[in-house]
PDB file of C-alpha atoms and ligand atoms in Angstrom:
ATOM      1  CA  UNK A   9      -6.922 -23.252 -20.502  1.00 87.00           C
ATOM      2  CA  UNK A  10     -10.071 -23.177 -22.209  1.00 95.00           C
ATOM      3  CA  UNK A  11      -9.787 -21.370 -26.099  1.00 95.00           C
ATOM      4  CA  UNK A  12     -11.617 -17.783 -24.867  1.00 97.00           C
ATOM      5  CA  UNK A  13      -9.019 -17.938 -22.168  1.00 96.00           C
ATOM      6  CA  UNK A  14      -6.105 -17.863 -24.015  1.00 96.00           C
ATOM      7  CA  UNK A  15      -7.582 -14.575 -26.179  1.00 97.00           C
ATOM      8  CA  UNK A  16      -8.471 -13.009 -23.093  1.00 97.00           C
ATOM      9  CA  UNK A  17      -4.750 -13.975 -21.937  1.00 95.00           C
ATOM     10  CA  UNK A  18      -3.547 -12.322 -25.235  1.00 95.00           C
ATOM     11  CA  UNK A  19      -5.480  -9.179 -25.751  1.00 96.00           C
ATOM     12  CA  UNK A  20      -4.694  -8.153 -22.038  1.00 95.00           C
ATOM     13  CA  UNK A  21      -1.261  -8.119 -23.018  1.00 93.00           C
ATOM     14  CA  UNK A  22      -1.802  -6.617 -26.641  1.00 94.00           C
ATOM     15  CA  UNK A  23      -3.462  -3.810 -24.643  1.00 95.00           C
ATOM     16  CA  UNK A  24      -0.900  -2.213 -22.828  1.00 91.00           C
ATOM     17  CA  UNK A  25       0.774  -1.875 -26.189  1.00 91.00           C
ATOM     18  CA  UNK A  26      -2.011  -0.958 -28.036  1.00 95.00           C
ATOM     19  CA  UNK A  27      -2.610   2.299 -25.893  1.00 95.00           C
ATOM     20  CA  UNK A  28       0.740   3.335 -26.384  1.00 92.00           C
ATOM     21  CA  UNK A  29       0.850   3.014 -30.204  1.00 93.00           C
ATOM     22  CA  UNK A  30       0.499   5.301 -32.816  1.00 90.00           C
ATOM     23  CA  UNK A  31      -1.815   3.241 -34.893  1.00 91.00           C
ATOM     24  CA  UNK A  32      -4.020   3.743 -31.589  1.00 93.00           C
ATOM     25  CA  UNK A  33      -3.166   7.519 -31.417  1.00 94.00           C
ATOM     26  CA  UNK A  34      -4.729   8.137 -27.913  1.00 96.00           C
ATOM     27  CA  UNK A  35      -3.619  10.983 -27.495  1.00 96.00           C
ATOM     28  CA  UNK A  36      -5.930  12.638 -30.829  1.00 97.00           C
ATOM     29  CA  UNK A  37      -8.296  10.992 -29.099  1.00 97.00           C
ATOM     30  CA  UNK A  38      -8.433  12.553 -25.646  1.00 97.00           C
ATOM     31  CA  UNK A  39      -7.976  15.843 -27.451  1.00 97.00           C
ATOM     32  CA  UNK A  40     -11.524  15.360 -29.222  1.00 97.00           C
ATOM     33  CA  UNK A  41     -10.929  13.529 -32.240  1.00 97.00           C
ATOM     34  CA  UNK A  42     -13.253  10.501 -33.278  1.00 98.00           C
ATOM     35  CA  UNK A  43     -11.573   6.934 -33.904  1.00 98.00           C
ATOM     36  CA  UNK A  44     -14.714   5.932 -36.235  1.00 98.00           C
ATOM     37  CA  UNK A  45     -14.012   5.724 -39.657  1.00 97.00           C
ATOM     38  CA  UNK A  46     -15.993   7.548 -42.724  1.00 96.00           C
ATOM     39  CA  UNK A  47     -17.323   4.605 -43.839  1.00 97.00           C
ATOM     40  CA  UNK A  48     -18.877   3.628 -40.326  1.00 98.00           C
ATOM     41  CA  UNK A  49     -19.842   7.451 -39.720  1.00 98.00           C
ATOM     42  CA  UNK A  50     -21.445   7.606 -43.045  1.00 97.00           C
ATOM     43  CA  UNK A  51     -23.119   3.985 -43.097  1.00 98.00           C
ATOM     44  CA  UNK A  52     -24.365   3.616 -39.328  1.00 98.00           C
ATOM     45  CA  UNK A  53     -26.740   7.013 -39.752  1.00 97.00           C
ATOM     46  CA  UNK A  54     -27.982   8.890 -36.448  1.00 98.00           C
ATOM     47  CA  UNK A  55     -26.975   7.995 -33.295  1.00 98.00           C
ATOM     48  CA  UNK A  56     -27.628  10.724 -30.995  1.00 98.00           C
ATOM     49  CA  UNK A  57     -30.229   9.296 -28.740  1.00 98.00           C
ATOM     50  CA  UNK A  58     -29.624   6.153 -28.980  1.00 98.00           C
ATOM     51  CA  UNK A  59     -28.864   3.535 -26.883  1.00 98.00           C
ATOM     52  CA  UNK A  60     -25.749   1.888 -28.204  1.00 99.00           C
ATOM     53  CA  UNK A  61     -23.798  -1.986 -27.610  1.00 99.00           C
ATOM     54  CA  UNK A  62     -20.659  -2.262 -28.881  1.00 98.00           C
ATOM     55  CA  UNK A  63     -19.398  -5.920 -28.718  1.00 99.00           C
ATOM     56  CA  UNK A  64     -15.900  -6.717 -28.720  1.00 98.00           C
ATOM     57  CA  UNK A  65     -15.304  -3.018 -27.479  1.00 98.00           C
ATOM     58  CA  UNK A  66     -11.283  -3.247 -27.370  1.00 98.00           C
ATOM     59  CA  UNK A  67     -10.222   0.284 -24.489  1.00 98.00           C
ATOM     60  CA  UNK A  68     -13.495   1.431 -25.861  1.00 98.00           C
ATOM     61  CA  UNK A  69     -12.258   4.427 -28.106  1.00 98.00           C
ATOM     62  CA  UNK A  70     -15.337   4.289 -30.638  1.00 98.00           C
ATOM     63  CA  UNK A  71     -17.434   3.222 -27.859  1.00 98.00           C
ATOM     64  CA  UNK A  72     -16.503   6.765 -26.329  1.00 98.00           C
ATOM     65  CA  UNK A  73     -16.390   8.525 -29.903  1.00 98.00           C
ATOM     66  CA  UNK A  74     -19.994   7.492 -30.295  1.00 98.00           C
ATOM     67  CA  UNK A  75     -20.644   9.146 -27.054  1.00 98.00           C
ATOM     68  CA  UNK A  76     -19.281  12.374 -28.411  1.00 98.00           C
ATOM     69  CA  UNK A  77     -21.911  11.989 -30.824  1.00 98.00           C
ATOM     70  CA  UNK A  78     -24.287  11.905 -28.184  1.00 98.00           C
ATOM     71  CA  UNK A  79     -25.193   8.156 -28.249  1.00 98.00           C
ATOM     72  CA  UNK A  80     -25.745   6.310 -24.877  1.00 98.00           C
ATOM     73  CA  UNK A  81     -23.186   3.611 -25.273  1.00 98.00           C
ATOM     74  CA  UNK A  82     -22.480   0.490 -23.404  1.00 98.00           C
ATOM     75  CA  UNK A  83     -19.145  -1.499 -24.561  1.00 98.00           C
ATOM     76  CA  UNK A  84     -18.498  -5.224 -23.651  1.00 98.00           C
ATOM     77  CA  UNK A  85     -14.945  -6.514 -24.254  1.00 98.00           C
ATOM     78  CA  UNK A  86     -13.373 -10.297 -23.085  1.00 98.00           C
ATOM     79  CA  UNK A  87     -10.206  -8.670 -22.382  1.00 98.00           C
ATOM     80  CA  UNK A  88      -9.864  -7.278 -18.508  1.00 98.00           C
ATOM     81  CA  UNK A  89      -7.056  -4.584 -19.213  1.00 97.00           C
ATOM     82  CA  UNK A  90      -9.235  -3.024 -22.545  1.00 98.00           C
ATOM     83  CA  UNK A  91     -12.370  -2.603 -20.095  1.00 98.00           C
ATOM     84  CA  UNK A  92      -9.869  -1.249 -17.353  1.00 98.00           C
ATOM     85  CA  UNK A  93      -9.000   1.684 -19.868  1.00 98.00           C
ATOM     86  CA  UNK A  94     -11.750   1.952 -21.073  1.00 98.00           C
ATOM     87  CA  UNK A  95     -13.537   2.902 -17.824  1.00 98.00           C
ATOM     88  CA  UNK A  96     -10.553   5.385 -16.931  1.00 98.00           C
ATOM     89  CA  UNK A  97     -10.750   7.208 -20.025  1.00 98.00           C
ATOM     90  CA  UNK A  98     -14.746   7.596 -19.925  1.00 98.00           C
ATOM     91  CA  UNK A  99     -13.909   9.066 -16.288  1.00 98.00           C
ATOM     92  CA  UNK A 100     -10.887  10.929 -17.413  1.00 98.00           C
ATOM     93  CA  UNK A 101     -12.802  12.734 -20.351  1.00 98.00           C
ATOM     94  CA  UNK A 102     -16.440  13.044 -18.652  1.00 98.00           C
ATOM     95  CA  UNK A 103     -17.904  11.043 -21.337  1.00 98.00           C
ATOM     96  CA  UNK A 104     -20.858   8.895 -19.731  1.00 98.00           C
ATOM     97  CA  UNK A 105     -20.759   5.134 -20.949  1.00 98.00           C
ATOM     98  CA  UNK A 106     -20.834   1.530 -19.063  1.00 98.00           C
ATOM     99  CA  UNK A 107     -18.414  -0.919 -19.988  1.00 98.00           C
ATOM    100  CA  UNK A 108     -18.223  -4.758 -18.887  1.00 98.00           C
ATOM    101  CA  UNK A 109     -15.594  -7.159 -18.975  1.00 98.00           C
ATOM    102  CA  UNK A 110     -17.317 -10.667 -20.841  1.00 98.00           C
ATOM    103  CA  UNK A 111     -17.116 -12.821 -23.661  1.00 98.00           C
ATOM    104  CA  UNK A 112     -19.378 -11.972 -26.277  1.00 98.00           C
ATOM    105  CA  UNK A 113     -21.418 -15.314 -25.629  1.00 98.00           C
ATOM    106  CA  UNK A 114     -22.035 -14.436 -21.993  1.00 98.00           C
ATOM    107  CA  UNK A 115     -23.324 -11.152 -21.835  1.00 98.00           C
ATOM    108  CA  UNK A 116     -26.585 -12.441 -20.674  1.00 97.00           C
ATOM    109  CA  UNK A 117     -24.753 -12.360 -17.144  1.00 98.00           C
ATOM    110  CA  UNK A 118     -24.034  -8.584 -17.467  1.00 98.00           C
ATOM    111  CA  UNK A 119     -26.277  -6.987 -19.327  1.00 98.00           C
ATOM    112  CA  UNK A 120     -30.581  -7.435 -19.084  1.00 97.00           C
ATOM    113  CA  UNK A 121     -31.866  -4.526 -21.276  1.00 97.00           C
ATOM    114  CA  UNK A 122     -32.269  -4.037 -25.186  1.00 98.00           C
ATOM    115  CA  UNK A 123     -30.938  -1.556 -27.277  1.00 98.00           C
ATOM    116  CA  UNK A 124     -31.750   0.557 -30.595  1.00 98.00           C
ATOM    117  CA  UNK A 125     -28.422  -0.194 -32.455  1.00 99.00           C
ATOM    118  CA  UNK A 126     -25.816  -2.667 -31.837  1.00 99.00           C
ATOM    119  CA  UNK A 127     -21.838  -2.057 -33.174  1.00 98.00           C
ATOM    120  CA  UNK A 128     -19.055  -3.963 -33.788  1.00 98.00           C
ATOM    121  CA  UNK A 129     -15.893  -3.571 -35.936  1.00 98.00           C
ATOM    122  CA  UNK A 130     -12.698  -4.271 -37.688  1.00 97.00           C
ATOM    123  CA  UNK A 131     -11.496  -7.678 -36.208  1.00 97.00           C
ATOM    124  CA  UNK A 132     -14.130  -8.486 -34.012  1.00 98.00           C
ATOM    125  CA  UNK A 133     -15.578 -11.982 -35.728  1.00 98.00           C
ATOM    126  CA  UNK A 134     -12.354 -13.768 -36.044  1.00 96.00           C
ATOM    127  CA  UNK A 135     -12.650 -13.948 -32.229  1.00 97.00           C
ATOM    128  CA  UNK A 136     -15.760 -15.849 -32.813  1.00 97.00           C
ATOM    129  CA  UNK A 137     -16.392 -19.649 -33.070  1.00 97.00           C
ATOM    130  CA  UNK A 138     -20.123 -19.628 -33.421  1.00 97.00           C
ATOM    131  CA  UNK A 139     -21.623 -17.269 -35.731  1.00 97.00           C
ATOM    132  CA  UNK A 140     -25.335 -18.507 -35.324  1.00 98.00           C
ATOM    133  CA  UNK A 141     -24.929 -18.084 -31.776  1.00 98.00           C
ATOM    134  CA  UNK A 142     -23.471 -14.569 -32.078  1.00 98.00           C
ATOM    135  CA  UNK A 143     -26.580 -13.395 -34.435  1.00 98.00           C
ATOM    136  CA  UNK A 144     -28.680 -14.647 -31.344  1.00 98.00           C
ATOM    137  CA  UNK A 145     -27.377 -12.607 -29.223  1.00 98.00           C
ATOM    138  CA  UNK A 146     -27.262  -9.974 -31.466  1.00 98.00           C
ATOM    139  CA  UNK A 147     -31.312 -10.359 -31.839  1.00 98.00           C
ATOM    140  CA  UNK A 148     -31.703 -10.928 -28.016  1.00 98.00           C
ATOM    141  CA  UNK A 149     -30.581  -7.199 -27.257  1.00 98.00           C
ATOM    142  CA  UNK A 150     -31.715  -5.440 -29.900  1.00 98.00           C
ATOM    143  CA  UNK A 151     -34.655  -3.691 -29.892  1.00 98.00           C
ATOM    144  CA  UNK A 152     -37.807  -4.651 -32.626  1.00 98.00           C
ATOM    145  CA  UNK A 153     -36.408  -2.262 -35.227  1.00 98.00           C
ATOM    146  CA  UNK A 154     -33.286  -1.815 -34.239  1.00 98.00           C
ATOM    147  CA  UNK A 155     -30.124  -1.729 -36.417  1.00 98.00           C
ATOM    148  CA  UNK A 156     -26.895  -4.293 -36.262  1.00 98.00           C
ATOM    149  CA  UNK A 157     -24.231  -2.531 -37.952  1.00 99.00           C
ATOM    150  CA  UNK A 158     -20.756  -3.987 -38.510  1.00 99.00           C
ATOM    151  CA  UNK A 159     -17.705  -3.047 -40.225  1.00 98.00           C
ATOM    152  CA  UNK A 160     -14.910  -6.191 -40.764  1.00 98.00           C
ATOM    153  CA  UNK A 161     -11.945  -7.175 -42.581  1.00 97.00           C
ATOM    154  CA  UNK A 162     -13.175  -9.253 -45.831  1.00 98.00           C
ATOM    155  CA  UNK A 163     -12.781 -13.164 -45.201  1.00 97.00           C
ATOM    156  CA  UNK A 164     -10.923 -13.382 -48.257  1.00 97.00           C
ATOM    157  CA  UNK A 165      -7.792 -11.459 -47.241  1.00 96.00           C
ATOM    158  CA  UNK A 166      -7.297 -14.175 -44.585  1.00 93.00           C
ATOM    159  CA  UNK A 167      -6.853 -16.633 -47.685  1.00 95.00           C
ATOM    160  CA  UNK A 168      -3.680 -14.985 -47.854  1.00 95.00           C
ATOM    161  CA  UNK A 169      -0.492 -15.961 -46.414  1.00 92.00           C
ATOM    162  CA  UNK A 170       2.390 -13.925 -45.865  1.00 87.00           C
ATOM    163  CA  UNK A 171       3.603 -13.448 -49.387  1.00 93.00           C
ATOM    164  CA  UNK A 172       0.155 -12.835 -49.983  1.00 95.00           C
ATOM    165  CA  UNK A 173      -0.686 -15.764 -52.338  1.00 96.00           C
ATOM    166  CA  UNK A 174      -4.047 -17.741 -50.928  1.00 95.00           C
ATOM    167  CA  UNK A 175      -2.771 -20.649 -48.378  1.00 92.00           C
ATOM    168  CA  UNK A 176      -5.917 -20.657 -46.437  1.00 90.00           C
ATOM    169  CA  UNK A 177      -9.194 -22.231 -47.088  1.00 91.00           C
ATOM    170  CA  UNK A 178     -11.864 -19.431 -47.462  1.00 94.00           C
ATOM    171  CA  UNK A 179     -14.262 -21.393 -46.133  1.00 91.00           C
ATOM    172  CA  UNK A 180     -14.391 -22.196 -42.491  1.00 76.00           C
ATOM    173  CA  UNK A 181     -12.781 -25.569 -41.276  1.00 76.00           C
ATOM    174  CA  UNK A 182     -10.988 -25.557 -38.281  1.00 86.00           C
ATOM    175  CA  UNK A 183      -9.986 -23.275 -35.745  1.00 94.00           C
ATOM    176  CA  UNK A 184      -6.558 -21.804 -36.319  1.00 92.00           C
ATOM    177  CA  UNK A 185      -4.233 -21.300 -33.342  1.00 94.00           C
ATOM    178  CA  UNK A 186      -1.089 -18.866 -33.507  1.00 91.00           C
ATOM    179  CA  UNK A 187       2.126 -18.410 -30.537  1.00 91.00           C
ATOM    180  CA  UNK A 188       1.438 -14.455 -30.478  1.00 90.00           C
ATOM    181  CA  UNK A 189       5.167 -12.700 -30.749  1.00 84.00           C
ATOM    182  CA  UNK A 190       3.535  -9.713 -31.957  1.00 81.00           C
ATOM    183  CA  UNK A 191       0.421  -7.755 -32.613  1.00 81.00           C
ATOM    184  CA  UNK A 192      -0.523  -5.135 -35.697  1.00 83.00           C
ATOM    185  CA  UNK A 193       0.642  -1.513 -34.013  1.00 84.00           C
ATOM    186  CA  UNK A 194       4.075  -0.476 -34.824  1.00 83.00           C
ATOM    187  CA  UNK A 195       5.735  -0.991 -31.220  1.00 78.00           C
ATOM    188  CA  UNK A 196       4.450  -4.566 -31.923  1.00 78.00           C
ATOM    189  CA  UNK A 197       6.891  -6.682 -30.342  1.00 80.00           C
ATOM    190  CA  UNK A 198       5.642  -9.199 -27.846  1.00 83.00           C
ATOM    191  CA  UNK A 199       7.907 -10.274 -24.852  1.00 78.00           C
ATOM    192  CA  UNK A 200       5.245 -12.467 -22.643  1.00 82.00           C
ATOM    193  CA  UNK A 201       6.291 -15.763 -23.589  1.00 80.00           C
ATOM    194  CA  UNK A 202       3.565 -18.512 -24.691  1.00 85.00           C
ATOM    195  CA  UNK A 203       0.849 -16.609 -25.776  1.00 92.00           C
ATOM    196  CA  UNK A 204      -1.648 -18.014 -27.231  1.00 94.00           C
ATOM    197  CA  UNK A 205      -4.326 -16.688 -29.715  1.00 94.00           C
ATOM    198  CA  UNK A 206      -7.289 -18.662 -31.286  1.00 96.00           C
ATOM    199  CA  UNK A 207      -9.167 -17.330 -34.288  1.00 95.00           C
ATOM    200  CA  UNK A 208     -11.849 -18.768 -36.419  1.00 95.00           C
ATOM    201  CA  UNK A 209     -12.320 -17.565 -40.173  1.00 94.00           C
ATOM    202  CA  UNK A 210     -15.846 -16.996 -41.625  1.00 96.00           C
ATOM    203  CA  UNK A 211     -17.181 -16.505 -44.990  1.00 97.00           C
ATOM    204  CA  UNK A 212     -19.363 -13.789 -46.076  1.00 98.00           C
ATOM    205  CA  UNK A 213     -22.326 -16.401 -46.716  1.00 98.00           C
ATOM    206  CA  UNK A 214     -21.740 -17.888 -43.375  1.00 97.00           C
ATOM    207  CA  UNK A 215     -22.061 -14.240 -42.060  1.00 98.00           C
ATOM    208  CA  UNK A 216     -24.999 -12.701 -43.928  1.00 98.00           C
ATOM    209  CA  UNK A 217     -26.562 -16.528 -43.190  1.00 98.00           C
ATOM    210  CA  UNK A 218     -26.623 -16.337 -39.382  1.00 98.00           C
ATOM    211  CA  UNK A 219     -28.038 -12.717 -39.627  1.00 98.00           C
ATOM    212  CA  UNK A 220     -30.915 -13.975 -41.905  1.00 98.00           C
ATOM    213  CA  UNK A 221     -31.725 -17.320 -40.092  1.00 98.00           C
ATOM    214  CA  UNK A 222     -31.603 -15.135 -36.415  1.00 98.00           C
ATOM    215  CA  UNK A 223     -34.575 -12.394 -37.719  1.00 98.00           C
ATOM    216  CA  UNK A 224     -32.460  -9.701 -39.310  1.00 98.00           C
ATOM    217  CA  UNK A 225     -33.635  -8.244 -42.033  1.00 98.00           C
ATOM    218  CA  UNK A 226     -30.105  -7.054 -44.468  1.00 98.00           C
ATOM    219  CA  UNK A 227     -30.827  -3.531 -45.236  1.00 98.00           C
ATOM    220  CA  UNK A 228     -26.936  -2.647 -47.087  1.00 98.00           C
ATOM    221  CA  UNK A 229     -23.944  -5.006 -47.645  1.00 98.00           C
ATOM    222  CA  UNK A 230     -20.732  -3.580 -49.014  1.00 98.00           C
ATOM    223  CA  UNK A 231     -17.677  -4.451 -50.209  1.00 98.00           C
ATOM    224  CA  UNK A 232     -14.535  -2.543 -50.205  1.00 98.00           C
ATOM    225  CA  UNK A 233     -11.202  -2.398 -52.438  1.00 98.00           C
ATOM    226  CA  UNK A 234      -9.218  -0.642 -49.475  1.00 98.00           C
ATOM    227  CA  UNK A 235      -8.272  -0.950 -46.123  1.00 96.00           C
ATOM    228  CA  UNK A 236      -9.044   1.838 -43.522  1.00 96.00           C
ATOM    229  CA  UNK A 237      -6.149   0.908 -41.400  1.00 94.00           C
ATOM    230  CA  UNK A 238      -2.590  -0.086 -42.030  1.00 91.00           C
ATOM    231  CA  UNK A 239      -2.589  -3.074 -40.198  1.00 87.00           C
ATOM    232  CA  UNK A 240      -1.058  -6.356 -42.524  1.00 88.00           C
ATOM    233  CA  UNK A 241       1.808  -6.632 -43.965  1.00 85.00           C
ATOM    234  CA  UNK A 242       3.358  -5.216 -47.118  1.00 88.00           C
ATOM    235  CA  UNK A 243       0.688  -2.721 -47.419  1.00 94.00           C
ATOM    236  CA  UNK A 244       0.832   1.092 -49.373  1.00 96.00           C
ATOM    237  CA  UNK A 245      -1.634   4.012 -48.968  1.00 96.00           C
ATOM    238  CA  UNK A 246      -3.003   5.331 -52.316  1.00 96.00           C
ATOM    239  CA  UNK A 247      -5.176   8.044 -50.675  1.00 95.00           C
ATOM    240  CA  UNK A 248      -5.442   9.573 -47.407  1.00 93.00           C
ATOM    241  CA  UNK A 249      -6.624   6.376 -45.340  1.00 92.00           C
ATOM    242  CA  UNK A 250      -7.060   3.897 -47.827  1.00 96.00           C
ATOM    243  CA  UNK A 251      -4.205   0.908 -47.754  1.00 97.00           C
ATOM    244  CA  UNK A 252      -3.779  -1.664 -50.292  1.00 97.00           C
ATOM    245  CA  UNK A 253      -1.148  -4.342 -50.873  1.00 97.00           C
ATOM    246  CA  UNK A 254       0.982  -3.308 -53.515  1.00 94.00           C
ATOM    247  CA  UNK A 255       0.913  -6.456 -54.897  1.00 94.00           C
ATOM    248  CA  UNK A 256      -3.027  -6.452 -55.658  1.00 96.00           C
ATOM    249  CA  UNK A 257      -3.609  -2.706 -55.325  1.00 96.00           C
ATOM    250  CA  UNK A 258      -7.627  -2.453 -55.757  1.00 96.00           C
ATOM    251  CA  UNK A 259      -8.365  -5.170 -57.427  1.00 97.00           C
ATOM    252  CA  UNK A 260      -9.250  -7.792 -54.080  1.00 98.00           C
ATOM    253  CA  UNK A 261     -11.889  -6.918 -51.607  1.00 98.00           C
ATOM    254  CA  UNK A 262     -10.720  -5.625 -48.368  1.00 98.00           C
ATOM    255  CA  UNK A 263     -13.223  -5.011 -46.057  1.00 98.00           C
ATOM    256  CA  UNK A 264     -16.999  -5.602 -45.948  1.00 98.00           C
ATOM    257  CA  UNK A 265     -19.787  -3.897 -44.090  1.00 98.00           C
ATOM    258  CA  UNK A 266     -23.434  -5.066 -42.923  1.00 99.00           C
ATOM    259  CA  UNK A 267     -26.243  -3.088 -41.914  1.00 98.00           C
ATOM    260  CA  UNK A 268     -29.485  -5.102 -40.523  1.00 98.00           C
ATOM    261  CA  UNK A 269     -32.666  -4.602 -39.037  1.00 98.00           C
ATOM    262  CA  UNK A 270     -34.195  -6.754 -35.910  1.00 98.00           C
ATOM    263  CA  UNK A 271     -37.659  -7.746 -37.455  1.00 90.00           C
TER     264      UNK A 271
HETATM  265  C1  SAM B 319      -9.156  -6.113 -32.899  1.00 78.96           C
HETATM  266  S1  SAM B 319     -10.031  -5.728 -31.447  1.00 78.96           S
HETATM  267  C2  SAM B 319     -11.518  -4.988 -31.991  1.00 78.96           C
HETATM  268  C3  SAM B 319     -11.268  -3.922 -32.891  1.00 78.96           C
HETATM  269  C4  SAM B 319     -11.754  -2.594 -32.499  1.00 78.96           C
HETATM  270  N1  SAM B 319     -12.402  -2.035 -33.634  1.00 78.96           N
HETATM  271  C5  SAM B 319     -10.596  -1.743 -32.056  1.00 78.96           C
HETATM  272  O1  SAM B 319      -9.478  -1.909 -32.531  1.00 78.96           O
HETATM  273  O2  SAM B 319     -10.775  -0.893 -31.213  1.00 78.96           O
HETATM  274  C6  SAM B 319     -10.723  -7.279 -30.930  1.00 78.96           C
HETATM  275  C7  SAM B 319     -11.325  -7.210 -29.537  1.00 78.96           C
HETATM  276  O3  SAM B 319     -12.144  -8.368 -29.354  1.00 78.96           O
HETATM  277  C8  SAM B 319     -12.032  -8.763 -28.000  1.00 78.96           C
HETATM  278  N2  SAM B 319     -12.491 -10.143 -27.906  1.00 78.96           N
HETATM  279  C9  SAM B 319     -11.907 -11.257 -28.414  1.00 78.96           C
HETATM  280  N3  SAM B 319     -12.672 -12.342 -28.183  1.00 78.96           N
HETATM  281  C10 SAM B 319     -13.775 -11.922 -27.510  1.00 78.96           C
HETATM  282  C11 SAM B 319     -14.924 -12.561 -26.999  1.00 78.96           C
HETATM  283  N4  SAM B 319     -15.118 -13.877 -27.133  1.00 78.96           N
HETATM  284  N5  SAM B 319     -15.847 -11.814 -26.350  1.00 78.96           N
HETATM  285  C12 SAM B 319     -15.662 -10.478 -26.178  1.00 78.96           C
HETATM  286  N6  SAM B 319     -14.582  -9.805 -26.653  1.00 78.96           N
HETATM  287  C13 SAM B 319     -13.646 -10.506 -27.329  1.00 78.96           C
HETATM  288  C14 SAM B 319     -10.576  -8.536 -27.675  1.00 78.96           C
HETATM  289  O4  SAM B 319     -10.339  -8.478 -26.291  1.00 78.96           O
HETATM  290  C15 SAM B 319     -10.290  -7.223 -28.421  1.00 78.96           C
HETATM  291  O5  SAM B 319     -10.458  -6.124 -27.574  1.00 78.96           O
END
């Protein structure tokens, strides 16, 4: 089985948990409130109007959420279950969006059109092997003047090893494969045996690189000394939605964002 296959294996299992979860909260969600984040809400500016990709799409709650906001979305996800629930719950709650079950680097086979922003979020690039390939993409559907907008984890917390001192190289070198007993939600536990996830890590100059080199023009990069979601280990919340190890509190980046325009 082919590396792509395995995470496609993986997240369809990690699914079915992942709706039922409280970390997930679904059922906020179906009663009208938004999964996006302040700090995407705030940085991505207007989409009403707008014709909207999110890659990496997951069941396609901020896909929807953005289509609350009235944007025309269209969310692409590897993983057959997400796009499964995804479709349901855009039928279930009369919100009007297409979603399509590829892999990121395939999408050419599912989608022929270009659009005026393109999303994606919060463990989406570790999925990745090919970052210069990705930004191509990224410029093939966007529109001239359209926005890329991401929100991820910061490459350096994946330094970190599980008593957080730095184990990993920061800088990418080989692919890094992992037997998945469990995933980040609190009902986490995994019973499908031999699971198999494979993840690539990427630097912040290997990601702002393949952006530049691909004809995007960086328009705000920010760093950011919490974590929106409790989702690692060991982990306390100093204010309303902002989570920290308590060993390092504020003083290690946590997330990044990027916000680019297609020249
Ligand atoms: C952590 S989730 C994305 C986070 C998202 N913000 C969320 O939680 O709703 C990662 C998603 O990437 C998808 N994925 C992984 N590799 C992919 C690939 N090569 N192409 C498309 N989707 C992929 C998985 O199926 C999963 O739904």
């Amino acid at each position: 089985m082919g590396n792509f296959e395995h995470n496609r294996e993986s997240w369809n299992e990690l699914t079915s948990l992942h709706i039922k979860s409280d970390f997930y909260d679904l059922k906020s969600f179906k009663k009208g409130n938004t999964s996006l984040n302040h700090i995407e809400l705030e940085e991505i500016g207007e989409v009403k109007g707008k014709k909207l990709l999110h890659l990496q799409c997951h069941f396609g709650m901020d896909t929807l959420s953005f289509a609350r906001l009235g944007a025309d979305v269209t969310g692409i996800d590897i993983s057959d279950e997400s796009i499964k629930v995804a479709a349901e719950l855009s039928a279930e709650l009369s919100l009007r969006a297409k979603f399509y079950r590829s892999n990121v680097y395939e999408i050419d086979k599912v989608l022929d059109e270009r659009f005026d922003i393109i999303y994606t979020s919060y463990g989406a690039i570790n999925w990745l092997n090919d970052l210069d390939k990705w930004a191509k993409i990224i410029n093939r559907f966007l529109k001239p003047g359209g926005i890329f907008y991401m929100v991820e984890f910061h490459p350096f917390i994946y330094t970190l090893n599980e008593e957080l001192q730095i184990n990993e190289n920061y800088f990418k070198t080989k692919q890094i494969e992992t037997i998945v007993d469990r995933t980040y939600t609190e009902n986490s536990k995994i019973t499908k045996k031999n699971l198999k996830n494979v993840e690539w890590h990427h630097s912040l100059s290997e990601v702002l690189n393949s952006l530049i080199e691909n004809g995007l023009e960086i328009k705000l990069f920010n760093e950011f000394p919490f974590q929106v979601y409790n989702c690692f280990k060991n982990m306390i919340e100093i204010e309303k939605g902002k989570w920290v190890f308590e060993k390092y509190k504020d003083k290690i980046p946590y997330m990044f964002s990027v916000k680019a325009i297609k020249k």
